[in-house]
mmCIF file of C-alpha atoms in Angstrom:
data_model
loop_
_atom_site.group_PDB
_atom_site.id
_atom_site.type_symbol
_atom_site.label_atom_id
_atom_site.label_comp_id
_atom_site.label_asym_id
_atom_site.label_seq_id
_atom_site.Cartn_x
_atom_site.Cartn_y
_atom_site.Cartn_z
ATOM 1 C CA UNK K 21 -32.513 4.925 -35.124
ATOM 2 C CA UNK K 22 -31.826 3.394 -31.699
ATOM 3 C CA UNK K 23 -29.601 5.640 -29.638
ATOM 4 C CA UNK K 24 -26.424 4.339 -27.976
ATOM 5 C CA UNK K 25 -25.369 7.486 -26.095
ATOM 6 C CA UNK K 26 -23.281 6.515 -23.086
ATOM 7 C CA UNK K 27 -23.064 2.875 -24.101
ATOM 8 C CA UNK K 28 -19.566 1.526 -23.567
ATOM 9 C CA UNK K 29 -17.879 -1.618 -24.790
ATOM 10 C CA UNK K 30 -15.800 -3.225 -22.055
ATOM 11 C CA UNK K 31 -13.046 -5.723 -22.724
ATOM 12 C CA UNK K 32 -13.000 -8.139 -19.795
ATOM 13 C CA UNK K 33 -10.039 -10.333 -18.919
ATOM 14 C CA UNK K 34 -11.168 -13.367 -16.932
ATOM 15 C CA UNK K 35 -8.080 -14.796 -15.270
ATOM 16 C CA UNK K 36 -9.541 -18.249 -14.572
ATOM 17 C CA UNK K 37 -12.607 -20.428 -15.088
ATOM 18 C CA UNK K 38 -14.226 -19.131 -11.879
ATOM 19 C CA UNK K 39 -14.071 -15.598 -13.254
ATOM 20 C CA UNK K 40 -15.427 -16.754 -16.627
ATOM 21 C CA UNK K 41 -18.395 -18.262 -14.785
ATOM 22 C CA UNK K 42 -18.895 -15.001 -12.896
ATOM 23 C CA UNK K 43 -19.060 -13.098 -16.168
ATOM 24 C CA UNK K 44 -21.495 -15.672 -17.538
ATOM 25 C CA UNK K 45 -23.736 -14.892 -14.525
ATOM 26 C CA UNK K 46 -23.922 -11.332 -15.836
ATOM 27 C CA UNK K 47 -25.062 -12.673 -19.190
ATOM 28 C CA UNK K 48 -28.196 -14.130 -17.543
ATOM 29 C CA UNK K 49 -29.240 -10.833 -15.935
ATOM 30 C CA UNK K 50 -31.553 -9.649 -18.730
ATOM 31 C CA UNK K 51 -32.360 -6.334 -17.055
ATOM 32 C CA UNK K 52 -28.756 -5.247 -17.640
ATOM 33 C CA UNK K 53 -29.387 -5.513 -21.426
ATOM 34 C CA UNK K 54 -25.814 -6.644 -22.034
ATOM 35 C CA UNK K 55 -24.759 -7.353 -25.615
ATOM 36 C CA UNK K 56 -21.801 -9.710 -25.770
ATOM 37 C CA UNK K 57 -19.702 -8.916 -28.821
ATOM 38 C CA UNK K 58 -17.282 -11.703 -27.889
ATOM 39 C CA UNK K 59 -18.822 -14.392 -25.696
ATOM 40 C CA UNK K 60 -17.155 -15.688 -22.551
ATOM 41 C CA UNK K 61 -15.058 -18.539 -23.934
ATOM 42 C CA UNK K 62 -12.322 -19.410 -21.516
ATOM 43 C CA UNK K 63 -9.677 -18.010 -19.217
ATOM 44 C CA UNK K 64 -7.281 -15.664 -21.010
ATOM 45 C CA UNK K 65 -9.615 -15.108 -23.993
ATOM 46 C CA UNK K 66 -10.922 -11.504 -24.073
ATOM 47 C CA UNK K 67 -14.648 -11.006 -23.482
ATOM 48 C CA UNK K 68 -16.156 -7.920 -25.146
ATOM 49 C CA UNK K 69 -19.516 -6.641 -23.981
ATOM 50 C CA UNK K 70 -21.544 -3.573 -24.901
ATOM 51 C CA UNK K 71 -23.040 -2.120 -21.703
ATOM 52 C CA UNK K 72 -25.923 0.386 -21.795
ATOM 53 C CA UNK K 73 -25.351 3.602 -19.857
ATOM 54 C CA UNK K 74 -27.785 2.672 -17.082
ATOM 55 C CA UNK K 75 -25.980 -0.617 -16.394
ATOM 56 C CA UNK K 76 -22.393 0.572 -16.538
ATOM 57 C CA UNK K 77 -21.988 1.445 -12.883
ATOM 58 C CA UNK K 78 -23.375 -1.828 -11.579
ATOM 59 C CA UNK K 79 -21.372 -3.902 -14.078
ATOM 60 C CA UNK K 80 -18.121 -2.171 -13.170
ATOM 61 C CA UNK K 81 -18.819 -2.544 -9.447
ATOM 62 C CA UNK K 82 -19.584 -6.230 -10.012
ATOM 63 C CA UNK K 83 -16.347 -6.810 -11.920
ATOM 64 C CA UNK K 84 -14.216 -4.870 -9.484
ATOM 65 C CA UNK K 85 -15.783 -6.557 -6.455
ATOM 66 C CA UNK K 86 -14.824 -9.933 -7.955
ATOM 67 C CA UNK K 87 -11.336 -8.779 -8.889
ATOM 68 C CA UNK K 88 -12.072 -9.236 -12.603
ATOM 69 C CA UNK K 89 -9.983 -6.853 -14.670
ATOM 70 C CA UNK K 90 -11.382 -4.946 -17.621
ATOM 71 C CA UNK K 91 -10.636 -2.003 -19.858
ATOM 72 C CA UNK K 92 -12.866 0.292 -21.856
ATOM 73 C CA UNK K 93 -12.653 -0.687 -25.518
ATOM 74 C CA UNK K 94 -15.134 1.885 -26.778
ATOM 75 C CA UNK K 95 -15.815 4.959 -24.626
ATOM 76 C CA UNK K 96 -19.076 5.915 -26.306
ATOM 77 C CA UNK K 97 -20.687 3.732 -28.964
ATOM 78 C CA UNK K 98 -22.911 6.562 -30.185
ATOM 79 C CA UNK K 99 -19.964 8.766 -31.143
ATOM 80 C CA UNK K 100 -18.533 5.980 -33.348
ATOM 81 C CA UNK K 101 -21.948 5.491 -34.950
ATOM 82 C CA UNK K 102 -22.247 9.188 -35.674
ATOM 83 C CA UNK K 103 -18.766 9.121 -37.210
ATOM 84 C CA UNK K 104 -19.838 6.194 -39.393
ATOM 85 C CA UNK K 105 -23.032 7.947 -40.491
ATOM 86 C CA UNK K 106 -21.109 11.145 -41.205
ATOM 87 C CA UNK K 107 -18.686 9.216 -43.410
ATOM 88 C CA UNK K 108 -21.510 7.562 -45.317
ATOM 89 C CA UNK K 109 -23.377 10.827 -45.934
ATOM 90 C CA UNK K 110 -20.143 12.605 -46.903
ATOM 91 C CA UNK K 111 -19.666 9.940 -49.540
ATOM 92 C CA UNK K 112 -23.261 10.342 -50.750
ATOM 93 C CA UNK K 113 -22.770 14.114 -51.001
ATOM 94 C CA UNK K 114 -19.608 13.609 -53.044
ATOM 95 C CA UNK D 23 -23.197 4.761 -59.203
ATOM 96 C CA UNK D 24 -23.450 4.629 -62.994
ATOM 97 C CA UNK D 25 -21.043 1.717 -63.183
ATOM 98 C CA UNK D 26 -19.157 -0.613 -60.904
ATOM 99 C CA UNK D 27 -16.076 1.423 -61.769
ATOM 100 C CA UNK D 28 -17.535 4.536 -60.164
ATOM 101 C CA UNK D 29 -19.064 2.636 -57.236
ATOM 102 C CA UNK D 30 -17.296 3.439 -53.947
ATOM 103 C CA UNK D 31 -15.882 0.349 -52.261
ATOM 104 C CA UNK D 32 -14.452 2.449 -49.439
ATOM 105 C CA UNK D 33 -17.741 3.224 -47.729
ATOM 106 C CA UNK D 34 -20.602 1.267 -46.205
ATOM 107 C CA UNK D 35 -23.756 0.895 -48.277
ATOM 108 C CA UNK D 36 -27.444 0.253 -47.731
ATOM 109 C CA UNK D 37 -29.223 -2.897 -48.892
ATOM 110 C CA UNK D 38 -30.697 -1.100 -51.905
ATOM 111 C CA UNK D 39 -27.291 0.239 -52.946
ATOM 112 C CA UNK D 40 -25.785 -3.257 -52.697
ATOM 113 C CA UNK D 41 -28.612 -4.773 -54.767
ATOM 114 C CA UNK D 42 -28.177 -1.987 -57.339
ATOM 115 C CA UNK D 43 -24.447 -2.774 -57.430
ATOM 116 C CA UNK D 44 -25.111 -6.464 -58.137
ATOM 117 C CA UNK D 45 -27.468 -5.563 -60.983
ATOM 118 C CA UNK D 46 -24.817 -3.255 -62.458
ATOM 119 C CA UNK D 47 -22.188 -6.012 -62.205
ATOM 120 C CA UNK D 48 -24.428 -8.543 -63.945
ATOM 121 C CA UNK D 49 -25.255 -6.037 -66.684
ATOM 122 C CA UNK D 50 -21.569 -5.274 -67.249
ATOM 123 C CA UNK D 51 -20.490 -8.956 -67.350
ATOM 124 C CA UNK D 52 -23.427 -11.013 -68.633
ATOM 125 C CA UNK D 53 -21.077 -13.753 -69.866
ATOM 126 C CA UNK D 54 -19.511 -14.217 -66.446
ATOM 127 C CA UNK D 55 -21.981 -13.144 -63.766
ATOM 128 C CA UNK D 56 -25.605 -14.075 -63.130
ATOM 129 C CA UNK D 57 -27.909 -13.374 -60.202
ATOM 130 C CA UNK D 58 -29.896 -16.224 -58.667
ATOM 131 C CA UNK D 59 -32.739 -15.620 -56.225
ATOM 132 C CA UNK D 60 -32.598 -18.463 -53.703
ATOM 133 C CA UNK D 61 -35.598 -17.377 -51.648
ATOM 134 C CA UNK D 62 -37.314 -14.595 -49.732
ATOM 135 C CA UNK D 63 -36.607 -13.474 -46.193
ATOM 136 C CA UNK D 64 -39.062 -13.548 -43.275
ATOM 137 C CA UNK D 65 -40.071 -9.978 -44.147
ATOM 138 C CA UNK D 66 -40.313 -10.794 -47.859
ATOM 139 C CA UNK D 67 -37.053 -9.382 -49.197
ATOM 140 C CA UNK D 68 -35.378 -11.333 -52.049
ATOM 141 C CA UNK D 69 -32.227 -13.307 -51.195
ATOM 142 C CA UNK D 70 -29.671 -13.230 -54.014
ATOM 143 C CA UNK D 71 -26.582 -15.248 -54.830
ATOM 144 C CA UNK D 72 -24.157 -14.101 -57.521
ATOM 145 C CA UNK D 73 -22.903 -16.941 -59.727
ATOM 146 C CA UNK D 74 -19.567 -16.484 -61.508
ATOM 147 C CA UNK D 75 -19.288 -19.103 -64.243
ATOM 148 C CA UNK D 76 -17.420 -19.469 -67.536
ATOM 149 C CA UNK D 77 -19.546 -22.319 -68.770
ATOM 150 C CA UNK D 78 -20.112 -26.014 -68.217
ATOM 151 C CA UNK D 79 -23.067 -27.571 -66.496
ATOM 152 C CA UNK D 80 -23.259 -27.767 -62.704
ATOM 153 C CA UNK D 81 -19.523 -27.480 -62.374
ATOM 154 C CA UNK D 82 -17.826 -28.015 -59.013
ATOM 155 C CA UNK D 83 -18.355 -24.782 -57.085
ATOM 156 C CA UNK D 84 -16.976 -22.669 -54.273
ATOM 157 C CA UNK D 85 -19.466 -20.880 -51.986
ATOM 158 C CA UNK D 86 -18.654 -17.654 -50.171
ATOM 159 C CA UNK D 87 -21.155 -15.824 -47.995
ATOM 160 C CA UNK D 88 -20.926 -12.576 -46.020
ATOM 161 C CA UNK D 89 -23.254 -10.768 -43.657
ATOM 162 C CA UNK D 90 -25.078 -13.663 -42.009
ATOM 163 C CA UNK D 91 -24.743 -11.572 -38.832
ATOM 164 C CA UNK D 92 -26.115 -8.280 -40.037
ATOM 165 C CA UNK D 93 -24.073 -5.883 -37.874
ATOM 166 C CA UNK D 94 -20.782 -7.215 -39.186
ATOM 167 C CA UNK D 95 -20.744 -4.545 -41.875
ATOM 168 C CA UNK D 96 -17.148 -5.014 -42.996
ATOM 169 C CA UNK D 97 -18.134 -8.469 -44.289
ATOM 170 C CA UNK D 98 -20.864 -7.347 -46.710
ATOM 171 C CA UNK D 99 -18.568 -4.487 -47.791
ATOM 172 C CA UNK D 100 -15.784 -7.005 -48.434
ATOM 173 C CA UNK D 101 -18.225 -9.206 -50.369
ATOM 174 C CA UNK D 102 -18.924 -6.312 -52.740
ATOM 175 C CA UNK D 103 -15.206 -5.850 -53.264
ATOM 176 C CA UNK D 104 -14.716 -9.597 -53.914
ATOM 177 C CA UNK D 105 -17.441 -9.527 -56.577
ATOM 178 C CA UNK D 106 -15.769 -6.695 -58.452
ATOM 179 C CA UNK D 107 -12.331 -8.308 -58.021
ATOM 180 C CA UNK D 108 -13.493 -11.540 -59.637
ATOM 181 C CA UNK D 109 -14.736 -9.711 -62.727
ATOM 182 C CA UNK D 110 -11.529 -7.638 -62.929
ATOM 183 C CA UNK D 111 -9.130 -10.535 -62.480
ATOM 184 C CA UNK D 112 -10.694 -13.218 -64.637
ATOM 185 C CA UNK D 113 -8.459 -13.441 -67.710
ATOM 186 C CA UNK D 114 -5.797 -11.371 -65.930
ATOM 187 C CA UNK D 115 -4.788 -13.285 -62.824
ATOM 188 C CA UNK D 116 -3.636 -16.820 -63.729
ATOM 189 C CA UNK D 117 -4.769 -18.365 -60.444
ATOM 190 C CA UNK D 118 -8.293 -16.970 -60.570
ATOM 191 C CA UNK D 119 -8.536 -17.700 -64.281
ATOM 192 C CA UNK D 120 -7.575 -21.331 -63.696
ATOM 193 C CA UNK D 121 -10.161 -21.596 -60.941
ATOM 194 C CA UNK D 122 -12.978 -20.116 -63.024
ATOM 195 C CA UNK D 123 -12.036 -22.144 -66.085
ATOM 196 C CA UNK D 124 -12.923 -25.273 -64.116
ATOM 197 C CA UNK D 125 -15.147 -24.200 -61.239
ATOM 198 C CA UNK D 126 -17.954 -21.774 -60.433
ATOM 199 C CA UNK D 127 -17.894 -19.247 -57.604
ATOM 200 C CA UNK D 128 -21.139 -18.584 -55.718
ATOM 201 C CA UNK D 129 -21.185 -15.379 -53.643
ATOM 202 C CA UNK D 130 -23.998 -14.374 -51.294
ATOM 203 C CA UNK D 131 -23.175 -10.827 -50.184
ATOM 204 C CA UNK D 132 -26.190 -10.098 -47.955
ATOM 205 C CA UNK D 133 -27.062 -13.358 -46.252
ATOM 206 C CA UNK D 134 -29.375 -11.723 -43.710
ATOM 207 C CA UNK D 135 -31.200 -8.947 -45.622
ATOM 208 C CA UNK D 136 -33.879 -8.254 -42.987
ATOM 209 C CA UNK D 137 -31.296 -7.873 -40.248
ATOM 210 C CA UNK D 138 -29.068 -5.741 -42.461
ATOM 211 C CA UNK D 139 -31.909 -3.389 -43.402
ATOM 212 C CA UNK D 140 -32.712 -3.111 -39.697
ATOM 213 C CA UNK D 141 -29.121 -2.101 -38.851
ATOM 214 C CA UNK D 142 -29.535 0.808 -41.258
ATOM 215 C CA UNK D 143 -33.048 1.827 -40.279
ATOM 216 C CA UNK D 144 -33.294 1.194 -36.556
ATOM 217 C CA UNK D 145 -30.561 -0.614 -34.626
ATOM 218 C CA UNK D 146 -26.984 -0.692 -35.895
ATOM 219 C CA UNK D 147 -26.167 -3.383 -33.360
ATOM 220 C CA UNK D 148 -28.699 -5.929 -34.703
ATOM 221 C CA UNK D 149 -27.201 -9.393 -35.288
ATOM 222 C CA UNK D 150 -30.011 -11.899 -35.790
ATOM 223 C CA UNK D 151 -32.834 -12.442 -38.296
ATOM 224 C CA UNK D 152 -36.105 -10.544 -37.777
ATOM 225 C CA UNK D 153 -38.422 -13.512 -37.432
ATOM 226 C CA UNK D 154 -41.037 -13.560 -34.665
ATOM 227 C CA UNK D 155 -41.064 -16.238 -31.984
ATOM 228 C CA UNK D 156 -44.501 -17.327 -30.798
ATOM 229 C CA UNK D 157 -44.934 -16.696 -27.081
ATOM 230 C CA UNK D 158 -42.065 -14.247 -26.854
ATOM 231 C CA UNK D 159 -41.746 -10.502 -27.242
ATOM 232 C CA UNK D 160 -38.168 -10.936 -28.373
ATOM 233 C CA UNK D 161 -37.379 -11.010 -32.060
ATOM 234 C CA UNK D 162 -34.931 -12.888 -34.229
ATOM 235 C CA UNK D 163 -32.875 -16.050 -34.337
ATOM 236 C CA UNK D 164 -29.103 -16.307 -34.578
ATOM 237 C CA UNK D 165 -28.706 -17.651 -38.132
ATOM 238 C CA UNK D 166 -25.358 -19.128 -37.200
ATOM 239 C CA UNK D 167 -26.952 -21.410 -34.567
ATOM 240 C CA UNK D 168 -29.929 -22.564 -36.650
ATOM 241 C CA UNK D 169 -28.271 -25.209 -38.830
ATOM 242 C CA UNK D 170 -28.891 -28.932 -38.475
ATOM 243 C CA UNK D 171 -25.508 -29.776 -37.017
ATOM 244 C CA UNK D 172 -25.508 -30.432 -33.303
ATOM 245 C CA UNK D 173 -28.672 -28.327 -33.198
ATOM 246 C CA UNK D 174 -29.962 -27.902 -29.664
ATOM 247 C CA UNK D 175 -26.730 -29.021 -28.046
ATOM 248 C CA UNK D 176 -24.699 -26.755 -25.743
ATOM 249 C CA UNK D 177 -23.260 -23.742 -27.568
ATOM 250 C CA UNK D 178 -26.505 -21.942 -28.378
ATOM 251 C CA UNK D 179 -29.362 -20.507 -26.351
ATOM 252 C CA UNK D 180 -32.997 -21.647 -26.099
ATOM 253 C CA UNK D 181 -33.943 -18.158 -24.883
ATOM 254 C CA UNK D 182 -35.557 -16.104 -27.715
ATOM 255 C CA UNK D 183 -34.130 -12.943 -26.123
ATOM 256 C CA UNK D 184 -30.548 -14.178 -26.349
ATOM 257 C CA UNK D 185 -28.221 -13.041 -29.147
ATOM 258 C CA UNK D 186 -27.380 -16.702 -29.738
ATOM 259 C CA UNK D 187 -30.979 -17.979 -29.780
ATOM 260 C CA UNK D 188 -30.982 -21.077 -31.959
ATOM 261 C CA UNK D 189 -34.658 -20.985 -33.019
ATOM 262 C CA UNK D 190 -37.462 -23.456 -32.363
ATOM 263 C CA UNK D 191 -36.041 -26.053 -34.784
ATOM 264 C CA UNK D 192 -33.185 -26.467 -37.239
ATOM 265 C CA UNK D 193 -33.615 -24.482 -40.469
ATOM 266 C CA UNK D 194 -36.534 -22.571 -38.942
ATOM 267 C CA UNK D 195 -35.060 -19.435 -40.513
ATOM 268 C CA UNK D 196 -35.899 -19.061 -44.188
ATOM 269 C CA UNK D 197 -32.558 -17.316 -44.692
ATOM 270 C CA UNK D 198 -30.878 -20.561 -43.576
ATOM 271 C CA UNK D 199 -33.321 -22.962 -45.255
ATOM 272 C CA UNK D 200 -32.826 -21.177 -48.599
ATOM 273 C CA UNK D 201 -29.097 -21.930 -48.494
ATOM 274 C CA UNK D 202 -29.679 -25.498 -47.305
ATOM 275 C CA UNK D 203 -32.017 -26.162 -50.244
ATOM 276 C CA UNK D 204 -29.677 -24.495 -52.715
ATOM 277 C CA UNK D 205 -26.619 -26.436 -51.505
ATOM 278 C CA UNK D 206 -28.498 -29.755 -51.542
ATOM 279 C CA UNK D 207 -30.011 -29.131 -54.981
ATOM 280 C CA UNK D 208 -26.654 -28.053 -56.386
ATOM 281 C CA UNK D 209 -24.894 -31.099 -54.966
ATOM 282 C CA UNK D 210 -21.448 -30.183 -56.303
ATOM 283 C CA UNK D 211 -20.132 -27.529 -53.923
ATOM 284 C CA UNK D 212 -16.561 -28.360 -52.922
ATOM 285 C CA UNK D 213 -15.681 -25.473 -50.604
ATOM 286 C CA UNK D 214 -17.903 -23.394 -48.326
ATOM 287 C CA UNK D 215 -16.594 -20.184 -46.731
ATOM 288 C CA UNK D 216 -18.764 -18.171 -44.365
ATOM 289 C CA UNK D 217 -17.403 -14.742 -43.453
ATOM 290 C CA UNK D 218 -17.999 -12.977 -40.132
ATOM 291 C CA UNK D 219 -16.263 -10.312 -38.102
ATOM 292 C CA UNK D 220 -14.477 -9.591 -35.811
ATOM 293 C CA UNK D 221 -11.429 -11.189 -34.058
ATOM 294 C CA UNK D 222 -9.148 -12.125 -36.961
ATOM 295 C CA UNK D 223 -9.673 -15.887 -36.923
ATOM 296 C CA UNK D 224 -9.818 -18.626 -39.546
ATOM 297 C CA UNK D 225 -11.883 -21.510 -38.205
ATOM 298 C CA UNK D 226 -12.838 -24.968 -39.406
ATOM 299 C CA UNK D 227 -15.210 -27.645 -38.035
ATOM 300 C CA UNK D 228 -16.244 -28.641 -35.538
ATOM 301 C CA UNK D 229 -17.919 -26.182 -33.221
ATOM 302 C CA UNK D 230 -20.549 -28.446 -31.667
ATOM 303 C CA UNK D 231 -18.214 -31.258 -30.642
ATOM 304 C CA UNK D 232 -14.617 -31.596 -29.532
ATOM 305 C CA UNK D 233 -14.270 -34.693 -31.716
ATOM 306 C CA UNK D 234 -11.740 -33.670 -34.391
ATOM 307 C CA UNK D 235 -13.054 -33.468 -37.962
ATOM 308 C CA UNK D 236 -11.887 -36.498 -39.995
ATOM 309 C CA UNK D 237 -9.582 -34.372 -42.156
ATOM 310 C CA UNK D 238 -8.751 -31.745 -39.542
ATOM 311 C CA UNK D 239 -5.010 -32.071 -40.270
ATOM 312 C CA UNK D 240 -5.528 -31.093 -43.904
ATOM 313 C CA UNK D 241 -7.843 -28.263 -42.864
ATOM 314 C CA UNK D 242 -5.313 -27.035 -40.326
ATOM 315 C CA UNK D 243 -2.518 -26.985 -42.906
ATOM 316 C CA UNK D 244 -4.721 -25.220 -45.450
ATOM 317 C CA UNK D 245 -5.781 -22.680 -42.820
ATOM 318 C CA UNK D 246 -2.144 -22.034 -42.015
ATOM 319 C CA UNK D 247 -1.339 -21.404 -45.679
ATOM 320 C CA UNK D 248 -4.354 -19.120 -46.000
ATOM 321 C CA UNK D 249 -3.539 -16.956 -42.974
ATOM 322 C CA UNK D 250 0.081 -16.767 -44.114
ATOM 323 C CA UNK D 251 -1.061 -15.442 -47.475
ATOM 324 C CA UNK D 252 -3.374 -12.987 -45.735
ATOM 325 C CA UNK D 253 -0.612 -11.669 -43.481
ATOM 326 C CA UNK D 254 1.738 -11.198 -46.452
ATOM 327 C CA UNK D 255 -0.038 -7.979 -47.471
ATOM 328 C CA UNK D 256 -0.166 -5.871 -44.295
ATOM 329 C CA UNK D 257 1.075 -8.227 -41.599
ATOM 330 C CA UNK D 258 -2.428 -8.742 -40.159
ATOM 331 C CA UNK D 259 -2.186 -11.632 -37.755
ATOM 332 C CA UNK D 260 -4.850 -14.331 -37.704
ATOM 333 C CA UNK D 261 -5.285 -17.274 -35.375
ATOM 334 C CA UNK D 262 -6.552 -20.504 -36.862
ATOM 335 C CA UNK D 263 -7.961 -23.785 -35.632
ATOM 336 C CA UNK D 264 -11.203 -25.650 -35.031
ATOM 337 C CA UNK D 265 -14.134 -23.591 -33.787
ATOM 338 C CA UNK D 266 -14.440 -25.353 -30.455
ATOM 339 C CA UNK D 267 -10.715 -25.261 -29.712
ATOM 340 C CA UNK D 268 -10.125 -21.686 -30.841
ATOM 341 C CA UNK D 269 -13.133 -19.834 -29.456
ATOM 342 C CA UNK D 270 -15.941 -21.799 -27.815
ATOM 343 C CA UNK D 271 -18.579 -24.437 -28.334
ATOM 344 C CA UNK D 272 -21.035 -23.256 -30.973
ATOM 345 C CA UNK D 273 -23.802 -25.662 -31.929
ATOM 346 C CA UNK D 274 -25.951 -25.380 -35.057
ATOM 347 C CA UNK D 275 -23.331 -23.381 -36.938
ATOM 348 C CA UNK D 276 -23.031 -23.078 -40.691
ATOM 349 C CA UNK D 277 -19.770 -24.798 -41.524
ATOM 350 C CA UNK D 278 -20.401 -27.769 -39.239
ATOM 351 C CA UNK D 279 -23.486 -28.464 -41.349
ATOM 352 C CA UNK D 280 -21.729 -27.934 -44.674
ATOM 353 C CA UNK D 281 -18.846 -30.138 -43.547
ATOM 354 C CA UNK D 282 -21.289 -32.877 -42.547
ATOM 355 C CA UNK D 283 -22.823 -32.553 -46.023
ATOM 356 C CA UNK D 284 -19.450 -33.673 -47.374
ATOM 357 C CA UNK D 285 -18.110 -30.227 -48.281
ATOM 358 C CA UNK D 286 -14.592 -30.905 -47.053
ATOM 359 C CA UNK D 287 -13.171 -27.398 -47.332
ATOM 360 C CA UNK D 288 -15.519 -25.596 -44.931
ATOM 361 C CA UNK D 289 -14.220 -22.491 -43.199
ATOM 362 C CA UNK D 290 -15.432 -19.548 -41.146
ATOM 363 C CA UNK D 291 -13.528 -16.265 -41.244
ATOM 364 C CA UNK D 292 -13.661 -13.641 -38.519
ATOM 365 C CA UNK D 293 -12.274 -10.496 -40.172
ATOM 366 C CA UNK D 294 -10.748 -7.374 -38.634
ATOM 367 C CA UNK D 295 -10.226 -6.187 -36.064
ATOM 368 C CA UNK D 296 -9.095 -7.809 -32.798
ATOM 369 C CA UNK D 297 -11.094 -5.364 -30.663
ATOM 370 C CA UNK D 298 -10.528 -1.646 -30.948
ATOM 371 C CA UNK D 299 -13.637 -0.911 -33.034
ATOM 372 C CA UNK D 300 -15.149 -4.366 -33.264
ATOM 373 C CA UNK D 301 -18.326 -4.239 -35.387
ATOM 374 C CA UNK D 302 -17.842 -0.496 -35.883
ATOM 375 C CA UNK D 303 -14.721 -0.859 -38.002
ATOM 376 C CA UNK D 304 -14.057 2.462 -39.759
ATOM 377 C CA UNK D 305 -14.841 2.439 -43.496
ATOM 378 C CA UNK D 306 -11.205 3.348 -44.186
ATOM 379 C CA UNK D 307 -10.354 -0.262 -43.312
ATOM 380 C CA UNK D 308 -12.821 -1.866 -45.744
ATOM 381 C CA UNK D 309 -10.513 -2.094 -48.756
ATOM 382 C CA UNK D 310 -7.401 -3.198 -46.852
ATOM 383 C CA UNK D 311 -9.501 -5.837 -45.083
ATOM 384 C CA UNK D 312 -10.987 -7.062 -48.359
ATOM 385 C CA UNK D 313 -7.605 -7.124 -50.115
ATOM 386 C CA UNK D 314 -5.864 -9.204 -47.460
ATOM 387 C CA UNK D 315 -8.839 -11.544 -47.078
ATOM 388 C CA UNK D 316 -8.892 -12.086 -50.825
ATOM 389 C CA UNK D 317 -5.382 -13.568 -50.662
ATOM 390 C CA UNK D 318 -6.600 -16.122 -48.130
ATOM 391 C CA UNK D 319 -9.679 -16.902 -50.231
ATOM 392 C CA UNK D 320 -7.532 -17.423 -53.319
ATOM 393 C CA UNK D 321 -5.335 -19.844 -51.349
ATOM 394 C CA UNK D 322 -8.353 -21.918 -50.299
ATOM 395 C CA UNK D 323 -9.928 -21.796 -53.773
ATOM 396 C CA UNK D 324 -6.701 -22.762 -55.531
ATOM 397 C CA UNK D 325 -6.190 -25.651 -53.108
ATOM 398 C CA UNK D 326 -9.770 -26.804 -53.751
ATOM 399 C CA UNK D 327 -9.142 -26.679 -57.506
ATOM 400 C CA UNK D 328 -5.935 -28.721 -57.140
ATOM 401 C CA UNK D 329 -7.407 -31.277 -54.757
ATOM 402 C CA UNK D 330 -10.597 -32.519 -56.371
ATOM 403 C CA UNK D 331 -12.626 -35.088 -54.410
#
């Protein structure tokens, strides 16, 4: 199974269309391997993106340098996945 | 599980466990439930639709599908719960009984089997199909951008590596083409409900154009009734509206195509949550999510029954 240790899901709040466009620029940078859970839609609509560990620093610097606010929705994707797997195997055991 | 009564609806299941569940359900209710294979996936897995029918021939029908985006696990889990609920409530609940006495319900629980199997075996975050694209190392097409409705217009990607890659041509994905053929051969589907997660939205056409759907007022009022019914159980708040107005432009999407086929009551659900766990919704929320969604589904199905066209 693919490992998601250190992957975070950021919730981005684009205040205006210019910021939405900035976030869309990120979407085109394939080397960042971003996975948009909620696509950039419009100002005021939350944008959720899963960011691999190796890209987190540069994405956060990018957002902060453009004054785009964000919060961390999921601290570590892998720990949620392990929780999910644990629940499923606990059920199987029962 | 030895029966659908001992099956656990409060946990996530593998593809095999879901297919075993459907066989159990059919065996327990042969007069009500049958399993139709509508095709095979890119990797050769069977694609099944459960048909709930109390008789008649090619009756007007209501279509519900879950799991077209494979990582949206709460949707397939809710689909399992819906299947069991239908068998439990027929003959008990007057609304559902009235619906099934006149209409059929068609339920496709795993609409993207290859992708779903892949989320269990390799990559829990997989969304698309698993088809190969000639000339690209990237795999899969977004099955909710591959329909022949505004296909190729803005609102989908032409890049095979994108999560919203539309595919080389409309219906290129056998998982989509199988439904297209089934719907066109059936010819009497009156409501089409495609269930996704997350964001807590109830959406109706269009997604590929900002031109309002001809009966968007009726759809808006029905959506309002449905989300009100949904919220009555736990207070879960949904937003409703047309796809393009409520989220973004999405071309080639399922319910735009079904609506253009004349299926007036075409809706997309985005289930829980609004963004704490997203696709990783804890299993403890499966049953509450399914229960509240069922109230919205019943509202749409009852309206469809009472407004024949």
